[in-house]
Amino acid sequence: MNSADLGRRVGVPSTALFTDQYELTMVQAALKAGTADRRSVFEAFTRRLPEGRRYGVVAGIGRVLDAVENFHFDDEMLTFLREQNVVDGPTLAWLADYRFSGDIWGYPEGEVYFPGSPILRVEGSFAECVLLETVILSILNHDSAIAAAASRMSAAAGGRGLIEMGARRTHELSAVASARAAYIGGFNTTSDLAAGFRYNIPTVGTSAHAFTLLHDTERDAFRAQVDSLGRGTTLLVDTYDVAEAVRTAVEIAGTELGAVRIDSGDLLLVAHRVRQQLDELGATRTKIVVTSDLDEYAIASLAAAPVDAYGVGTQLVTGSGQPTCSMVYKLVARAGSADPAEPLRPVAKKSLGAKSSVGGRKWAARRLDAHGIAEAEVIGTGAVPPELADRQLLVELVRDGEVIAREPLDAARERHIAARAGLPMSAVQLSRGEPVIPTEYM
């Protein structure tokens, strides 16, 4: 594998303060009580899918690995914690030497998940594992929500191109993470150069309405763009009159014009009219790109339109109404000491509401029917049944504190295509429904 396939390893500052204060105060109390070194198992999972969603998409694993690797406290951070009286002196000394030294297993990126799926399993001492809770959940909840929205849009697009263009609708760093997650979920390109630089995602972009308005006439704007970017460029044709703009675009670029973009109006009607006009002008190979606050429902409504690609922004980077996956990170098993020989005992919170969880260090497998289609997500704490041995979902990600499972982003993207194809056909229906397969516990 060429190292470039993994993207550029952009310098990342310490992630140690991307956390909640109670993670550190728990460590302080556990150190004083002598329980900080107890061997422990934490799991990240969700008790339910967002309302109406039929499957979840795992995204952010690669970013979690980076975050774990960069989780350390420098002198400036330790000074801040001391000056703010967040923790005491012995805890500061412990934090100064902190490096995660445990093991992490998880669903690989691009895989689908369901309620109860042990998406990430973190094993080590209580203190070193509990510190990672907030940053892990922050990444997984955000990226998986974006990937799930992207997957629904990808299914609705039916193989047509998808452009991620939501950078201006979210935090600048969230925009980069969103582009990465969208690519895993099925998008083809991004407009965000930082995402292209960091993750090798193909980037695209030509001009906005401001460029047309800058010039004295639309013809002058089109001429300037074609002279600079070539006949294969994409011209934005809805600043003034669409029909006149299309006619001018073909006059200037000829039938080699790459594409026209429509950003307003009745997209279904306008796309049909533009396609007819392009064909009549001989520009039969000129593509049509539509934008304008699209989501998966709008994309599905354009299935009959002669559209070649969709540009999606706001609805994508906000999870199309579901900006989080409500994942949690819970202690599910622990030993009475740091001794590896001491058995783990299951632990779980008891609750009268919907916040209960299942204790024990878990495995997960997906049972298939006679046609090779998923029929259940099977989760257990004991021995794995022989018939499920080759269907296990968790893979080793970190061993003894060392990351061992980095992979190209395209591998996660391809995995998602395969995983979604292995679900019942109703998984890609946009109507509200329950998870497409049940979760069974053994």
XYZ file of C-alpha atoms in Angstrom:
442
model
C 0.000 0.000 0.000
C 1.302 3.444 -0.906
C 1.398 5.704 2.153
C -0.337 8.386 0.097
C -3.410 6.159 0.045
C -3.908 6.953 3.715
C -4.051 10.694 3.135
C -1.719 13.323 4.557
C -0.878 12.981 8.242
C -1.579 16.609 9.044
C -0.162 17.676 12.386
C -2.839 17.319 15.048
C -2.625 19.099 18.404
C -3.164 17.129 21.549
C -6.723 15.902 21.931
C -6.427 15.530 25.715
C -8.658 18.492 26.585
C -11.378 17.460 24.146
C -13.022 15.968 27.184
C -15.382 16.630 30.055
C -14.028 17.566 33.441
C -15.606 14.611 35.194
C -13.379 12.214 33.270
C -10.396 13.704 35.091
C -12.083 13.926 38.487
C -13.069 10.252 38.211
C -9.424 9.425 37.562
C -8.392 11.429 40.628
C -10.889 9.654 42.853
C -9.986 6.234 41.437
C -6.271 6.864 41.971
C -6.921 7.775 45.590
C -9.186 4.739 46.078
C -6.691 2.340 44.488
C -9.111 1.295 41.741
C -7.686 3.256 38.798
C -5.638 0.284 37.552
C -8.501 -2.226 37.527
C -8.668 -3.937 34.169
C -11.794 -2.634 32.426
C -13.806 -2.910 29.242
C -15.781 0.022 27.840
C -18.087 -0.185 24.830
C -19.547 2.482 22.553
C -23.026 1.679 21.267
C -26.421 3.205 20.694
C -29.602 1.996 22.340
C -31.716 2.984 19.346
C -31.319 4.374 15.865
C -32.419 7.937 15.129
C -36.158 8.057 14.559
C -37.148 6.548 11.244
C -33.677 5.317 10.322
C -33.344 1.658 9.361
C -29.574 1.245 9.775
C -26.592 3.202 11.011
C -23.235 3.728 9.314
C -19.937 3.523 11.194
C -17.719 6.506 10.395
C -14.945 8.272 12.272
C -12.899 5.211 13.251
C -9.805 6.554 11.506
C -10.230 9.880 13.280
C -10.684 8.064 16.600
C -7.364 6.304 16.050
C -5.693 9.671 15.429
C -7.340 11.111 18.539
C -6.184 8.244 20.757
C -2.658 8.519 19.387
C -2.595 12.262 20.088
C -4.172 12.084 23.543
C -1.457 13.405 25.862
C -1.100 16.312 28.276
C 1.587 18.891 27.572
C 3.027 21.336 30.100
C 0.653 24.149 29.152
C -2.381 21.906 29.632
C -1.117 20.650 32.969
C -0.548 24.244 34.089
C -4.122 25.107 33.117
C -5.486 22.133 35.069
C -3.411 23.077 38.112
C -4.359 26.787 38.005
C -8.055 25.915 37.632
C -7.865 23.378 40.479
C -9.406 20.719 38.245
C -7.383 17.872 39.789
C -4.790 17.458 42.522
C -1.008 17.107 42.336
C -0.792 13.291 42.231
C -3.343 13.210 39.410
C -1.417 15.851 37.450
C 1.710 13.722 37.787
C -0.221 10.699 36.478
C -1.638 12.698 33.569
C 1.826 13.971 32.628
C 2.846 10.399 31.779
C -0.435 9.392 30.141
C -0.375 7.399 26.939
C -3.083 4.882 26.117
C -1.532 1.407 26.391
C -4.586 -0.812 26.012
C -6.446 -2.514 23.171
C -9.290 -1.302 20.954
C -11.569 -3.429 18.794
C -14.389 -2.081 16.685
C -16.614 -2.249 13.645
C -14.532 -1.193 10.637
C -15.423 2.101 8.982
C -18.199 1.879 6.444
C -19.860 -1.084 8.158
C -23.511 -0.743 9.154
C -24.714 -1.074 12.730
C -27.925 -1.502 14.715
C -29.209 -0.882 18.263
C -26.859 -2.499 20.751
C -24.039 -3.119 18.270
C -20.712 -2.849 20.189
C -19.316 -0.368 17.677
C -16.129 0.196 19.668
C -14.634 -1.839 22.536
C -11.868 -0.212 24.575
C -9.853 -2.335 27.018
C -7.203 -1.322 29.526
C -7.067 0.139 32.994
C -10.134 2.029 34.179
C -8.260 5.332 34.291
C -6.729 5.159 30.825
C -9.993 4.061 29.207
C -12.378 6.463 30.925
C -10.336 9.464 29.791
C -11.141 8.684 26.143
C -14.927 8.700 26.523
C -15.775 12.213 25.403
C -13.455 12.494 22.417
C -14.490 9.053 21.119
C -18.186 9.869 21.385
C -17.688 13.324 19.889
C -16.124 11.830 16.764
C -18.344 8.779 16.345
C -21.615 10.593 17.004
C -20.840 13.325 14.490
C -19.222 11.323 11.717
C -21.652 8.403 11.841
C -24.620 10.791 11.641
C -23.189 12.460 8.534
C -22.312 9.102 6.947
C -25.838 7.795 7.549
C -27.354 10.852 5.873
C -24.884 10.489 3.009
C -25.788 6.822 2.615
C -29.487 7.627 2.344
C -28.737 10.316 -0.235
C -26.460 7.953 -2.139
C -29.177 5.303 -2.264
C -31.697 7.902 -3.440
C -29.306 9.145 -6.126
C -29.219 5.718 -7.729
C -25.666 5.935 -9.020
C -25.721 9.582 -10.096
C -22.889 11.805 -8.893
C -22.944 13.442 -5.458
C -20.950 16.523 -4.505
C -20.444 17.443 -0.831
C -20.586 21.227 -0.530
C -21.569 22.022 3.045
C -18.426 23.708 4.377
C -20.134 27.093 4.704
C -22.964 25.593 6.751
C -20.990 24.210 9.680
C -17.894 24.738 11.844
C -14.743 24.827 9.733
C -13.279 21.673 11.304
C -16.632 19.899 11.261
C -16.736 20.632 7.535
C -13.579 18.584 6.966
C -14.891 15.699 9.082
C -18.251 15.906 7.302
C -16.646 15.659 3.876
C -14.727 12.583 5.032
C -17.850 10.919 6.425
C -19.873 11.816 3.337
C -17.266 10.189 1.111
C -17.559 6.982 3.151
C -21.347 7.171 2.815
C -21.256 7.349 -0.982
C -20.473 10.919 -2.077
C -18.011 11.223 -4.934
C -16.381 14.615 -4.441
C -16.166 17.598 -2.093
C -15.840 21.331 -2.575
C -13.748 21.599 0.626
C -10.048 21.870 -0.176
C -8.974 21.062 3.382
C -10.790 17.722 3.107
C -9.164 17.086 -0.249
C -5.735 17.960 1.135
C -6.051 15.864 4.247
C -7.955 12.816 3.010
C -7.305 12.703 -0.754
C -11.000 13.162 -1.517
C -11.490 14.436 -5.095
C -12.344 18.157 -5.095
C -14.515 20.134 -7.522
C -15.758 23.682 -7.983
C -16.046 26.417 -10.593
C -17.980 29.610 -9.854
C -20.843 31.172 -7.920
C -23.454 33.793 -8.811
C -21.049 36.473 -7.592
C -18.781 35.777 -10.555
C -21.609 36.382 -13.015
C -22.711 39.523 -11.175
C -19.146 40.841 -11.226
C -19.229 41.146 -15.017
C -21.169 43.596 -17.141
C -23.019 40.759 -18.888
C -23.568 37.068 -18.364
C -21.823 36.479 -21.689
C -18.708 38.249 -20.387
C -18.742 36.071 -17.247
C -19.126 32.847 -19.222
C -16.396 33.897 -21.650
C -14.009 34.655 -18.783
C -14.683 31.304 -17.126
C -14.318 29.265 -20.313
C -11.140 31.145 -21.287
C -9.672 30.344 -17.868
C -10.996 26.862 -17.105
C -11.679 25.429 -20.537
C -14.734 24.200 -22.398
C -15.219 21.311 -19.971
C -16.102 23.667 -17.121
C -19.510 23.886 -15.400
C -21.418 27.121 -16.002
C -24.011 28.384 -13.508
C -27.089 29.233 -15.588
C -29.757 30.538 -13.197
C -28.486 34.007 -12.286
C -30.904 35.676 -14.696
C -32.868 33.806 -17.380
C -32.061 30.092 -17.574
C -32.971 29.526 -21.223
C -30.968 32.540 -22.369
C -28.019 31.467 -20.188
C -27.998 27.954 -21.643
C -28.062 29.361 -25.160
C -25.187 31.721 -24.365
C -23.207 28.974 -22.647
C -23.324 26.708 -25.692
C -22.510 29.597 -28.033
C -19.352 30.313 -26.037
C -18.187 26.823 -25.046
C -19.678 24.915 -27.948
C -21.028 21.417 -27.695
C -17.970 20.489 -25.621
C -19.409 22.363 -22.630
C -18.854 20.131 -19.606
C -21.943 20.906 -17.534
C -24.472 23.480 -16.471
C -25.540 23.996 -12.868
C -29.066 24.903 -11.746
C -29.355 26.318 -8.238
C -32.963 27.514 -7.936
C -36.513 27.131 -9.158
C -38.562 24.020 -9.822
C -35.605 21.729 -10.373
C -37.659 18.911 -11.895
C -39.259 21.162 -14.488
C -36.167 23.248 -15.189
C -33.924 20.184 -15.576
C -36.235 18.728 -18.228
C -36.352 22.023 -20.118
C -32.573 22.482 -19.928
C -31.923 18.944 -21.126
C -34.226 19.444 -24.095
C -32.591 22.759 -24.924
C -29.058 21.353 -24.658
C -29.944 18.444 -26.924
C -31.526 20.762 -29.480
C -28.352 22.857 -29.465
C -26.242 19.746 -30.064
C -24.740 19.682 -26.554
C -25.950 16.144 -25.952
C -23.012 15.266 -23.729
C -23.236 18.345 -21.537
C -24.236 17.272 -18.026
C -26.743 18.865 -15.663
C -25.845 19.473 -12.023
C -28.504 20.606 -9.560
C -28.035 22.215 -6.147
C -30.363 24.195 -3.859
C -30.743 22.854 -0.302
C -31.236 19.224 -1.330
C -31.804 16.270 0.985
C -32.495 12.589 0.311
C -36.201 13.244 -0.277
C -35.514 15.994 -2.817
C -32.970 13.770 -4.534
C -35.481 10.914 -4.716
C -38.098 13.283 -6.156
C -35.697 14.064 -9.000
C -35.193 10.428 -9.976
C -37.151 10.957 -13.188
C -35.334 14.172 -14.060
C -32.406 14.238 -16.522
C -29.958 15.111 -13.755
C -26.376 13.859 -13.766
C -25.175 15.036 -10.343
C -26.441 16.577 -7.130
C -24.660 19.083 -4.901
C -25.681 18.842 -1.254
C -24.745 21.161 1.604
C -26.798 22.094 4.643
C -28.865 18.936 4.976
C -25.808 16.721 4.647
C -23.559 18.386 7.222
C -26.436 18.519 9.725
C -27.236 14.820 9.346
C -30.446 15.550 7.425
C -32.343 16.233 10.623
C -30.402 13.736 12.758
C -27.114 15.438 13.727
C -26.134 12.800 16.299
C -26.450 9.041 16.711
C -26.920 9.153 20.525
C -24.024 6.757 21.039
C -22.907 6.161 24.617
C -19.690 4.811 26.148
C -20.274 2.465 29.052
C -18.209 0.314 31.383
C -19.465 -3.211 30.688
C -16.896 -5.390 32.466
C -14.069 -5.023 34.954
C -11.705 -7.081 37.039
C -10.792 -6.578 40.687
C -7.210 -5.614 39.856
C -4.763 -5.033 37.022
C -3.847 -8.716 36.949
C -4.524 -10.081 33.433
C -5.285 -13.473 34.966
C -8.139 -12.152 37.065
C -11.492 -12.774 35.380
C -13.635 -9.941 34.167
C -17.045 -9.572 35.739
C -19.955 -8.033 33.816
C -21.271 -4.705 35.101
C -24.216 -2.620 33.907
C -26.353 0.282 35.002
C -29.858 -0.627 36.115
C -32.544 1.800 35.057
C -36.320 1.949 35.089
C -36.296 4.067 31.947
C -34.725 3.605 28.542
C -31.139 3.971 29.752
C -30.443 0.377 30.715
C -27.532 -1.496 29.153
C -26.262 -5.054 28.898
C -23.112 -5.975 30.803
C -20.247 -8.144 29.640
C -17.452 -8.000 27.051
C -19.284 -8.548 23.789
C -18.758 -9.990 20.351
C -21.023 -9.269 17.398
C -21.863 -11.186 14.233
C -24.373 -10.793 11.443
C -26.484 -13.816 10.614
C -27.406 -14.246 6.955
C -30.358 -15.970 5.355
C -30.161 -18.599 2.621
C -29.714 -15.839 0.011
C -26.783 -14.217 1.799
C -28.843 -11.276 3.052
C -28.579 -10.110 6.662
C -31.410 -11.283 8.903
C -30.146 -10.449 12.412
C -27.419 -8.642 14.336
C -26.348 -11.212 16.917
C -24.551 -10.013 20.068
C -23.162 -12.246 22.782
C -20.819 -12.388 25.756
C -19.924 -16.073 25.793
C -18.475 -18.375 23.184
C -19.188 -17.514 19.572
C -21.383 -20.186 17.955
C -19.479 -22.069 15.234
C -21.976 -21.035 12.566
C -21.207 -17.363 13.284
C -17.457 -17.673 13.672
C -16.720 -16.325 10.199
C -19.373 -13.589 10.440
C -17.863 -11.642 13.336
C -17.883 -7.874 12.922
C -15.293 -6.480 15.328
C -11.705 -6.097 14.109
C -8.571 -5.268 16.062
C -7.696 -1.582 15.781
C -5.176 -0.908 18.574
C -2.899 -3.415 20.299
C -0.943 -2.457 23.424
C -1.458 1.203 22.591
C -0.217 0.926 19.005
C -2.549 1.617 16.072
C -2.495 -1.405 13.744
C -5.479 -0.929 11.450
C -5.211 2.252 9.418
C -6.590 1.907 5.925
C -7.292 4.064 2.854
C -10.578 5.958 2.923
C -11.613 4.212 -0.288
C -11.560 0.896 1.600
C -14.195 2.213 4.014
C -16.237 3.590 1.131
C -16.194 0.252 -0.688
C -16.999 -1.599 2.523
C -20.095 0.525 3.003
C -21.349 -0.171 -0.508
C -20.985 -3.903 0.170
C -22.509 -3.724 3.656
C -25.565 -1.792 2.475
C -26.029 -4.191 -0.430
C -26.083 -7.050 2.082
C -29.142 -5.661 3.879
C -32.773 -6.366 2.986
C -34.009 -4.139 0.160
C -36.261 -2.189 2.515
C -33.143 -0.720 4.154
C -32.958 2.013 1.522
C -36.616 2.990 1.660
C -36.991 6.589 2.777
C -40.269 5.992 4.575
C -39.996 5.817 8.345
C -39.532 2.376 9.786
C -37.877 0.200 12.390
C -34.301 -1.152 12.073
C -34.209 -3.337 8.974
C -32.942 -6.327 10.977
C -33.455 -7.141 14.664
C -30.779 -7.296 17.341
C -30.574 -10.635 19.146
C -28.640 -11.296 22.351
C -27.024 -14.605 23.245
